[in-house]
Amino acid sequence: MRAAVVTTFGGPEAVRIVETALPEPAAGQVRIKVAAATLNPVDAGVRAGVFGGEGRQNGLGWDVAGTVDATGPAGDTPSGEAWSVGDEVVALFFGMGQPLGTHAEYVVVDSDAVAKAPTTVDAVHAATLPLNALTAVQALDLLELTPGQSLLVTGAAGAVGAYAVQLAAQRGVSVTALARESDEEFVRSLGAAHFASDAVGAGSVDAVLDAAILNETALAWVRDGGVFVGVIPQAAPAPVRGVRTTAVGVKADGARLAELAGLVDEGVLTLRVADTYTLDEAPKAHARLAEGGVRGRLVLIP
């Protein structure tokens, strides 16, 4: 099969399309024939060598939407749901340090990372869900907010931020969206009660979900005794004024992903695709991501 990988670090030109053996699922795994796979900033980090991996093949791609192609022995989820060949699914594949990722024609994924795909959208849109929506919902879990409390989401028009706005609003949290002025109408359509394009008052919100990675700047906007959650593991700012600070490290979770897919079908979550590329065009997609200003996700179609 064909897959996009990096073996030497660099810019978009470092992405290579290689021929490799078809992976076989082991016990508790399924193989998915990839219909679509999203390009995320973490892939650019892998390509540039941010996460290490010098001297080995590094796979690209964490998100996948496609069809179950094969199951390994005892290929059931812990919940007891068995996946069958032909099932249309989405999954988060934790790709850090792996020789192959979802930017390939096939990918093997742990069964408990898989969920039924949303039925109201195509595979290209469904592929944008797993990594960013799971990051958002797991970050909200860390915040432990109750209805009526206030939350500032930085980078609210981005992929993680937009999901966070929608999910928090659904929970009854009063959301202030921090984004560019040109994105005000969009983030308000997601459920943001308030909008800011610049600094907000110091100590003015119960919590911050810092999808824009503003760190200490955003921390100053949390009230004394509030909570701050970042999106880069082990990189949260030090606590001050009794503010609890932490960062989300996204985990594959098929059951939670199934809930998110259900929210897509209910119209709660909006999926955004900026553009599509063939697998052979992966370097071109990386170049577009590097230009910045992408609204929605770039998606590869093998």
mmCIF file of C-alpha atoms in Angstrom:
data_model
loop_
_atom_site.group_PDB
_atom_site.id
_atom_site.type_symbol
_atom_site.label_atom_id
_atom_site.label_comp_id
_atom_site.label_asym_id
_atom_site.label_seq_id
_atom_site.Cartn_x
_atom_site.Cartn_y
_atom_site.Cartn_z
ATOM 1 C CA MET A 1 0.000 0.000 0.000
ATOM 2 C CA ARG A 2 0.984 3.669 -0.269
ATOM 3 C CA ALA A 3 1.591 5.957 2.697
ATOM 4 C CA ALA A 4 2.894 9.448 3.440
ATOM 5 C CA VAL A 5 5.912 9.452 5.782
ATOM 6 C CA VAL A 6 8.976 11.465 6.710
ATOM 7 C CA THR A 7 12.441 9.963 7.056
ATOM 8 C CA THR A 8 14.368 13.238 7.229
ATOM 9 C CA PHE A 9 13.021 16.391 8.829
ATOM 10 C CA GLY A 10 12.298 19.637 7.056
ATOM 11 C CA GLY A 11 9.628 21.581 5.241
ATOM 12 C CA PRO A 12 6.770 20.243 3.123
ATOM 13 C CA GLU A 13 9.266 18.764 0.695
ATOM 14 C CA ALA A 14 10.307 16.280 3.402
ATOM 15 C CA VAL A 15 6.999 14.403 3.016
ATOM 16 C CA ARG A 16 7.461 11.253 0.942
ATOM 17 C CA ILE A 17 4.967 8.796 -0.529
ATOM 18 C CA VAL A 18 6.271 5.253 -0.078
ATOM 19 C CA GLU A 19 5.147 1.741 -0.891
ATOM 20 C CA THR A 20 4.913 -0.439 2.200
ATOM 21 C CA ALA A 21 3.428 -3.732 3.312
ATOM 22 C CA LEU A 22 -0.273 -3.892 4.116
ATOM 23 C CA PRO A 23 -0.560 -3.830 7.935
ATOM 24 C CA GLU A 24 -2.322 -6.741 9.625
ATOM 25 C CA PRO A 25 -4.582 -6.268 12.658
ATOM 26 C CA ALA A 26 -3.631 -8.079 15.856
ATOM 27 C CA ALA A 27 -5.992 -9.124 18.634
ATOM 28 C CA GLY A 28 -8.241 -6.221 19.610
ATOM 29 C CA GLN A 29 -7.499 -4.263 16.446
ATOM 30 C CA VAL A 30 -9.200 -3.498 13.150
ATOM 31 C CA ARG A 31 -7.840 -2.476 9.789
ATOM 32 C CA ILE A 32 -9.547 0.484 8.165
ATOM 33 C CA LYS A 33 -9.526 1.224 4.452
ATOM 34 C CA VAL A 34 -8.960 4.957 4.558
ATOM 35 C CA ALA A 35 -11.534 7.120 2.794
ATOM 36 C CA ALA A 36 -10.243 10.403 4.224
ATOM 37 C CA ALA A 37 -7.607 11.537 6.726
ATOM 38 C CA THR A 38 -7.117 15.022 8.129
ATOM 39 C CA LEU A 39 -3.892 17.021 8.155
ATOM 40 C CA ASN A 40 -3.319 18.611 11.581
ATOM 41 C CA PRO A 41 -0.623 20.909 13.001
ATOM 42 C CA VAL A 42 0.817 17.920 14.894
ATOM 43 C CA ASP A 43 1.703 16.411 11.500
ATOM 44 C CA ALA A 44 3.667 19.533 10.623
ATOM 45 C CA GLY A 45 5.456 19.145 13.952
ATOM 46 C CA VAL A 46 6.349 15.530 13.178
ATOM 47 C CA ARG A 47 7.583 16.555 9.730
ATOM 48 C CA ALA A 48 9.769 19.294 11.218
ATOM 49 C CA GLY A 49 11.260 17.012 13.883
ATOM 50 C CA VAL A 50 9.640 18.757 16.851
ATOM 51 C CA PHE A 51 8.878 15.406 18.492
ATOM 52 C CA GLY A 52 12.129 13.636 17.644
ATOM 53 C CA GLY A 53 12.440 10.446 15.645
ATOM 54 C CA GLU A 54 15.703 11.146 13.854
ATOM 55 C CA GLY A 55 16.931 8.196 11.782
ATOM 56 C CA ARG A 56 13.630 6.327 11.540
ATOM 57 C CA GLN A 57 10.505 6.392 9.421
ATOM 58 C CA ASN A 58 7.791 8.549 10.971
ATOM 59 C CA GLY A 59 4.183 8.138 9.919
ATOM 60 C CA LEU A 60 1.796 11.041 9.472
ATOM 61 C CA GLY A 61 -1.889 11.368 10.259
ATOM 62 C CA TRP A 62 -4.010 10.862 13.394
ATOM 63 C CA ASP A 63 -7.581 11.234 12.094
ATOM 64 C CA VAL A 64 -9.313 8.685 9.898
ATOM 65 C CA ALA A 65 -12.689 8.022 8.374
ATOM 66 C CA GLY A 66 -13.228 4.905 6.335
ATOM 67 C CA THR A 67 -14.484 1.342 6.226
ATOM 68 C CA VAL A 68 -13.463 -1.628 8.357
ATOM 69 C CA ASP A 69 -11.494 -3.883 6.042
ATOM 70 C CA ALA A 70 -10.349 -6.631 8.428
ATOM 71 C CA THR A 71 -10.496 -7.495 12.116
ATOM 72 C CA GLY A 72 -7.918 -9.187 14.278
ATOM 73 C CA PRO A 73 -8.600 -12.076 16.634
ATOM 74 C CA ALA A 74 -11.028 -11.009 19.392
ATOM 75 C CA GLY A 75 -11.499 -7.718 17.572
ATOM 76 C CA ASP A 76 -14.227 -6.474 19.883
ATOM 77 C CA THR A 77 -14.380 -3.230 21.798
ATOM 78 C CA PRO A 78 -14.287 -3.454 25.592
ATOM 79 C CA SER A 79 -17.958 -2.425 25.523
ATOM 80 C CA GLY A 80 -18.707 -5.620 23.644
ATOM 81 C CA GLU A 81 -19.485 -4.071 20.268
ATOM 82 C CA ALA A 82 -17.897 -6.146 17.508
ATOM 83 C CA TRP A 83 -16.700 -4.400 14.372
ATOM 84 C CA SER A 84 -17.489 -6.083 11.085
ATOM 85 C CA VAL A 85 -15.977 -5.751 7.646
ATOM 86 C CA GLY A 86 -17.860 -3.003 5.847
ATOM 87 C CA ASP A 87 -18.681 -0.883 8.908
ATOM 88 C CA GLU A 88 -18.247 2.822 8.237
ATOM 89 C CA VAL A 89 -16.183 4.257 11.069
ATOM 90 C CA VAL A 90 -14.066 7.096 12.394
ATOM 91 C CA ALA A 91 -11.102 6.759 14.730
ATOM 92 C CA LEU A 92 -8.261 8.555 16.440
ATOM 93 C CA PHE A 93 -4.928 6.844 15.831
ATOM 94 C CA PHE A 94 -2.291 8.019 18.299
ATOM 95 C CA GLY A 95 0.490 8.367 15.791
ATOM 96 C CA MET A 96 3.397 9.735 17.793
ATOM 97 C CA GLY A 97 6.498 7.685 17.052
ATOM 98 C CA GLN A 98 4.699 5.245 14.764
ATOM 99 C CA PRO A 99 6.198 4.277 11.378
ATOM 100 C CA LEU A 100 2.797 4.592 9.679
ATOM 101 C CA GLY A 101 -0.177 6.849 10.372
ATOM 102 C CA THR A 102 -3.560 7.487 8.808
ATOM 103 C CA HIS A 103 -2.114 9.275 5.775
ATOM 104 C CA ALA A 104 -2.129 5.972 3.964
ATOM 105 C CA GLU A 105 -4.431 3.679 2.046
ATOM 106 C CA TYR A 106 -4.992 1.486 5.126
ATOM 107 C CA VAL A 107 -4.387 1.873 8.849
ATOM 108 C CA VAL A 108 -4.599 -0.545 11.790
ATOM 109 C CA VAL A 109 -6.272 0.922 14.875
ATOM 110 C CA ASP A 110 -7.136 -0.439 18.322
ATOM 111 C CA SER A 111 -10.789 -1.474 18.332
ATOM 112 C CA ASP A 112 -11.620 0.634 21.370
ATOM 113 C CA ALA A 113 -10.490 3.778 19.495
ATOM 114 C CA VAL A 114 -13.126 3.265 16.790
ATOM 115 C CA ALA A 115 -16.645 4.684 16.550
ATOM 116 C CA LYS A 116 -19.427 4.514 14.009
ATOM 117 C CA ALA A 117 -19.126 7.376 11.563
ATOM 118 C CA PRO A 118 -21.720 10.148 11.600
ATOM 119 C CA THR A 119 -24.496 9.327 9.146
ATOM 120 C CA THR A 120 -25.315 12.899 8.098
ATOM 121 C CA VAL A 121 -21.927 13.859 6.610
ATOM 122 C CA ASP A 122 -19.524 12.364 4.105
ATOM 123 C CA ALA A 123 -16.210 10.746 5.011
ATOM 124 C CA VAL A 124 -14.216 13.869 4.171
ATOM 125 C CA HIS A 125 -16.089 15.882 6.799
ATOM 126 C CA ALA A 126 -16.209 12.980 9.272
ATOM 127 C CA ALA A 127 -12.411 12.730 9.164
ATOM 128 C CA THR A 128 -12.115 16.186 10.745
ATOM 129 C CA LEU A 129 -13.843 15.049 13.938
ATOM 130 C CA PRO A 130 -11.662 12.686 16.035
ATOM 131 C CA LEU A 131 -8.503 14.532 17.086
ATOM 132 C CA ASN A 132 -9.866 18.045 17.445
ATOM 133 C CA ALA A 133 -13.247 17.193 18.960
ATOM 134 C CA LEU A 134 -11.757 14.703 21.425
ATOM 135 C CA THR A 135 -9.162 17.300 22.432
ATOM 136 C CA ALA A 136 -11.931 19.847 23.026
ATOM 137 C CA VAL A 137 -14.207 17.572 25.038
ATOM 138 C CA GLN A 138 -11.367 16.155 27.136
ATOM 139 C CA ALA A 139 -10.170 19.704 27.850
ATOM 140 C CA LEU A 140 -13.673 20.657 28.969
ATOM 141 C CA ASP A 141 -13.724 17.620 31.246
ATOM 142 C CA LEU A 142 -10.575 18.921 32.921
ATOM 143 C CA LEU A 143 -12.186 22.319 33.467
ATOM 144 C CA GLU A 144 -15.063 20.747 35.451
ATOM 145 C CA LEU A 145 -17.369 23.717 34.836
ATOM 146 C CA THR A 146 -21.026 23.782 35.807
ATOM 147 C CA PRO A 147 -23.916 25.486 33.970
ATOM 148 C CA GLY A 148 -23.801 29.249 34.346
ATOM 149 C CA GLN A 149 -20.050 29.498 34.891
ATOM 150 C CA SER A 150 -17.991 31.581 32.462
ATOM 151 C CA LEU A 151 -15.397 30.236 30.031
ATOM 152 C CA LEU A 152 -13.082 32.083 27.691
ATOM 153 C CA VAL A 153 -11.995 30.049 24.639
ATOM 154 C CA THR A 154 -8.948 31.472 22.887
ATOM 155 C CA GLY A 155 -8.535 30.623 19.218
ATOM 156 C CA ALA A 156 -12.289 30.114 19.131
ATOM 157 C CA ALA A 157 -12.502 30.037 15.346
ATOM 158 C CA GLY A 158 -9.876 27.306 15.067
ATOM 159 C CA ALA A 159 -10.559 23.584 14.884
ATOM 160 C CA VAL A 160 -10.211 22.775 18.601
ATOM 161 C CA GLY A 161 -11.587 26.127 19.738
ATOM 162 C CA ALA A 162 -14.736 25.915 17.625
ATOM 163 C CA TYR A 163 -15.584 22.466 18.974
ATOM 164 C CA ALA A 164 -14.936 23.748 22.507
ATOM 165 C CA VAL A 165 -17.334 26.668 22.030
ATOM 166 C CA GLN A 166 -20.101 24.393 20.786
ATOM 167 C CA LEU A 167 -19.608 21.728 23.452
ATOM 168 C CA ALA A 168 -19.353 24.234 26.304
ATOM 169 C CA ALA A 169 -22.452 26.109 25.160
ATOM 170 C CA GLN A 170 -24.321 22.806 25.011
ATOM 171 C CA ARG A 171 -23.371 22.239 28.665
ATOM 172 C CA GLY A 172 -24.893 25.579 29.663
ATOM 173 C CA VAL A 173 -21.565 27.334 30.147
ATOM 174 C CA SER A 174 -21.423 31.054 29.266
ATOM 175 C CA VAL A 175 -18.749 31.216 26.559
ATOM 176 C CA THR A 176 -16.662 34.210 25.528
ATOM 177 C CA ALA A 177 -14.973 33.549 22.195
ATOM 178 C CA LEU A 178 -11.606 35.186 21.521
ATOM 179 C CA ALA A 179 -10.946 35.365 17.781
ATOM 180 C CA ARG A 180 -10.293 37.775 14.937
ATOM 181 C CA GLU A 181 -12.919 40.445 14.337
ATOM 182 C CA SER A 182 -13.722 38.847 10.978
ATOM 183 C CA ASP A 183 -14.710 35.635 12.791
ATOM 184 C CA GLU A 184 -17.216 37.185 15.198
ATOM 185 C CA GLU A 185 -20.313 36.130 13.275
ATOM 186 C CA PHE A 186 -18.990 32.588 12.933
ATOM 187 C CA VAL A 187 -18.113 32.034 16.597
ATOM 188 C CA ARG A 188 -21.395 33.543 17.743
ATOM 189 C CA SER A 189 -23.160 31.070 15.444
ATOM 190 C CA LEU A 190 -21.433 28.296 17.391
ATOM 191 C CA GLY A 191 -23.069 29.429 20.622
ATOM 192 C CA ALA A 192 -20.660 32.004 22.060
ATOM 193 C CA ALA A 193 -22.543 34.414 24.312
ATOM 194 C CA HIS A 194 -19.764 37.018 24.194
ATOM 195 C CA PHE A 195 -16.991 37.948 21.780
ATOM 196 C CA ALA A 196 -13.552 39.512 22.141
ATOM 197 C CA SER A 197 -10.887 40.239 19.555
ATOM 198 C CA ASP A 198 -8.282 41.536 21.988
ATOM 199 C CA ALA A 199 -7.556 41.357 25.689
ATOM 200 C CA VAL A 200 -10.379 40.819 28.139
ATOM 201 C CA GLY A 201 -10.485 42.056 31.705
ATOM 202 C CA ALA A 202 -8.018 40.596 34.164
ATOM 203 C CA GLY A 203 -9.626 37.961 36.361
ATOM 204 C CA SER A 204 -12.927 38.282 34.492
ATOM 205 C CA VAL A 205 -13.775 34.623 33.771
ATOM 206 C CA ASP A 206 -14.035 31.430 35.772
ATOM 207 C CA ALA A 207 -11.901 29.504 33.314
ATOM 208 C CA VAL A 208 -9.865 29.627 30.114
ATOM 209 C CA LEU A 209 -9.465 26.955 27.465
ATOM 210 C CA ASP A 210 -6.348 28.191 25.691
ATOM 211 C CA ALA A 211 -6.569 26.769 22.179
ATOM 212 C CA ALA A 212 -4.503 29.691 20.814
ATOM 213 C CA ILE A 213 -1.577 28.890 23.181
ATOM 214 C CA LEU A 214 -1.416 32.362 24.732
ATOM 215 C CA ASN A 215 -0.261 30.840 28.062
ATOM 216 C CA GLU A 216 0.455 33.482 30.745
ATOM 217 C CA THR A 217 -1.422 36.160 28.810
ATOM 218 C CA ALA A 218 -4.608 34.099 28.939
ATOM 219 C CA LEU A 219 -3.934 32.954 32.487
ATOM 220 C CA ALA A 220 -4.237 36.576 33.646
ATOM 221 C CA TRP A 221 -7.867 36.608 32.511
ATOM 222 C CA VAL A 222 -8.871 33.830 34.938
ATOM 223 C CA ARG A 223 -10.301 34.878 38.293
ATOM 224 C CA ASP A 224 -8.541 33.932 41.516
ATOM 225 C CA GLY A 225 -9.203 30.271 42.238
ATOM 226 C CA GLY A 226 -10.320 29.562 38.679
ATOM 227 C CA VAL A 227 -8.926 27.061 36.198
ATOM 228 C CA PHE A 228 -6.772 27.167 33.050
ATOM 229 C CA VAL A 229 -6.454 24.329 30.531
ATOM 230 C CA GLY A 230 -3.960 24.421 27.674
ATOM 231 C CA VAL A 231 -3.702 22.151 24.649
ATOM 232 C CA ILE A 232 -0.009 21.217 24.743
ATOM 233 C CA PRO A 233 0.755 18.472 27.297
ATOM 234 C CA GLN A 234 3.253 19.351 30.020
ATOM 235 C CA ALA A 235 3.306 22.975 28.829
ATOM 236 C CA ALA A 236 0.734 24.690 31.041
ATOM 237 C CA PRO A 237 1.924 27.840 32.825
ATOM 238 C CA ALA A 238 2.668 27.672 36.524
ATOM 239 C CA PRO A 239 -0.329 28.207 38.806
ATOM 240 C CA VAL A 240 -0.859 31.660 40.302
ATOM 241 C CA ARG A 241 -3.530 33.253 42.526
ATOM 242 C CA GLY A 242 -4.948 29.842 43.317
ATOM 243 C CA VAL A 243 -5.703 29.165 39.659
ATOM 244 C CA ARG A 244 -5.456 25.481 38.799
ATOM 245 C CA THR A 245 -3.447 25.041 35.594
ATOM 246 C CA THR A 246 -3.184 21.929 33.474
ATOM 247 C CA ALA A 247 -3.118 20.833 29.840
ATOM 248 C CA VAL A 248 -4.987 18.184 27.923
ATOM 249 C CA GLY A 249 -3.144 15.204 26.493
ATOM 250 C CA VAL A 250 -5.660 13.776 24.049
ATOM 251 C CA LYS A 251 -6.476 10.086 24.386
ATOM 252 C CA ALA A 252 -8.171 7.775 21.905
ATOM 253 C CA ASP A 253 -11.638 6.911 23.188
ATOM 254 C CA GLY A 254 -14.073 5.168 20.880
ATOM 255 C CA ALA A 255 -17.023 5.470 23.257
ATOM 256 C CA ARG A 256 -16.527 9.218 23.638
ATOM 257 C CA LEU A 257 -15.965 9.581 19.905
ATOM 258 C CA ALA A 258 -19.284 7.831 19.302
ATOM 259 C CA GLU A 259 -20.978 10.459 21.488
ATOM 260 C CA LEU A 260 -19.361 13.210 19.442
ATOM 261 C CA ALA A 261 -20.441 11.561 16.181
ATOM 262 C CA GLY A 262 -23.963 11.523 17.579
ATOM 263 C CA LEU A 263 -23.734 15.261 18.255
ATOM 264 C CA VAL A 264 -22.753 15.772 14.619
ATOM 265 C CA ASP A 265 -25.896 13.950 13.529
ATOM 266 C CA GLU A 266 -27.958 16.037 15.963
ATOM 267 C CA GLY A 267 -26.593 19.245 14.444
ATOM 268 C CA VAL A 268 -24.730 20.266 17.612
ATOM 269 C CA LEU A 269 -21.240 20.063 16.095
ATOM 270 C CA THR A 270 -20.165 21.768 12.878
ATOM 271 C CA LEU A 271 -17.521 20.052 10.730
ATOM 272 C CA ARG A 272 -15.376 22.271 8.501
ATOM 273 C CA VAL A 273 -13.288 21.256 5.497
ATOM 274 C CA ALA A 274 -11.007 23.905 3.999
ATOM 275 C CA ASP A 275 -9.783 21.846 1.036
ATOM 276 C CA THR A 276 -9.015 18.314 -0.114
ATOM 277 C CA TYR A 277 -5.879 16.779 -1.610
ATOM 278 C CA THR A 278 -4.929 13.383 -2.960
ATOM 279 C CA LEU A 279 -2.364 11.354 -1.044
ATOM 280 C CA ASP A 280 0.199 12.175 -3.735
ATOM 281 C CA GLU A 281 -0.462 15.855 -3.021
ATOM 282 C CA ALA A 282 0.439 15.521 0.675
ATOM 283 C CA PRO A 283 3.496 17.827 0.325
ATOM 284 C CA LYS A 284 1.245 20.436 -1.290
ATOM 285 C CA ALA A 285 -1.222 20.134 1.604
ATOM 286 C CA HIS A 286 1.619 20.622 4.089
ATOM 287 C CA ALA A 287 2.703 23.734 2.191
ATOM 288 C CA ARG A 288 -0.825 25.143 2.361
ATOM 289 C CA LEU A 289 -0.996 24.469 6.099
ATOM 290 C CA ALA A 290 2.330 26.236 6.574
ATOM 291 C CA GLU A 291 0.959 29.358 4.859
ATOM 292 C CA GLY A 292 -1.513 29.794 7.733
ATOM 293 C CA GLY A 293 -4.969 31.296 7.650
ATOM 294 C CA VAL A 294 -6.706 27.964 7.025
ATOM 295 C CA ARG A 295 -10.301 27.895 8.259
ATOM 296 C CA GLY A 296 -11.351 24.293 8.689
ATOM 297 C CA ARG A 297 -9.131 21.314 8.032
ATOM 298 C CA LEU A 298 -7.193 20.110 5.015
ATOM 299 C CA VAL A 299 -8.114 16.519 4.202
ATOM 300 C CA LEU A 300 -6.198 13.873 2.266
ATOM 301 C CA ILE A 301 -8.081 11.364 0.130
ATOM 302 C CA PRO A 302 -6.046 8.251 -0.809
#
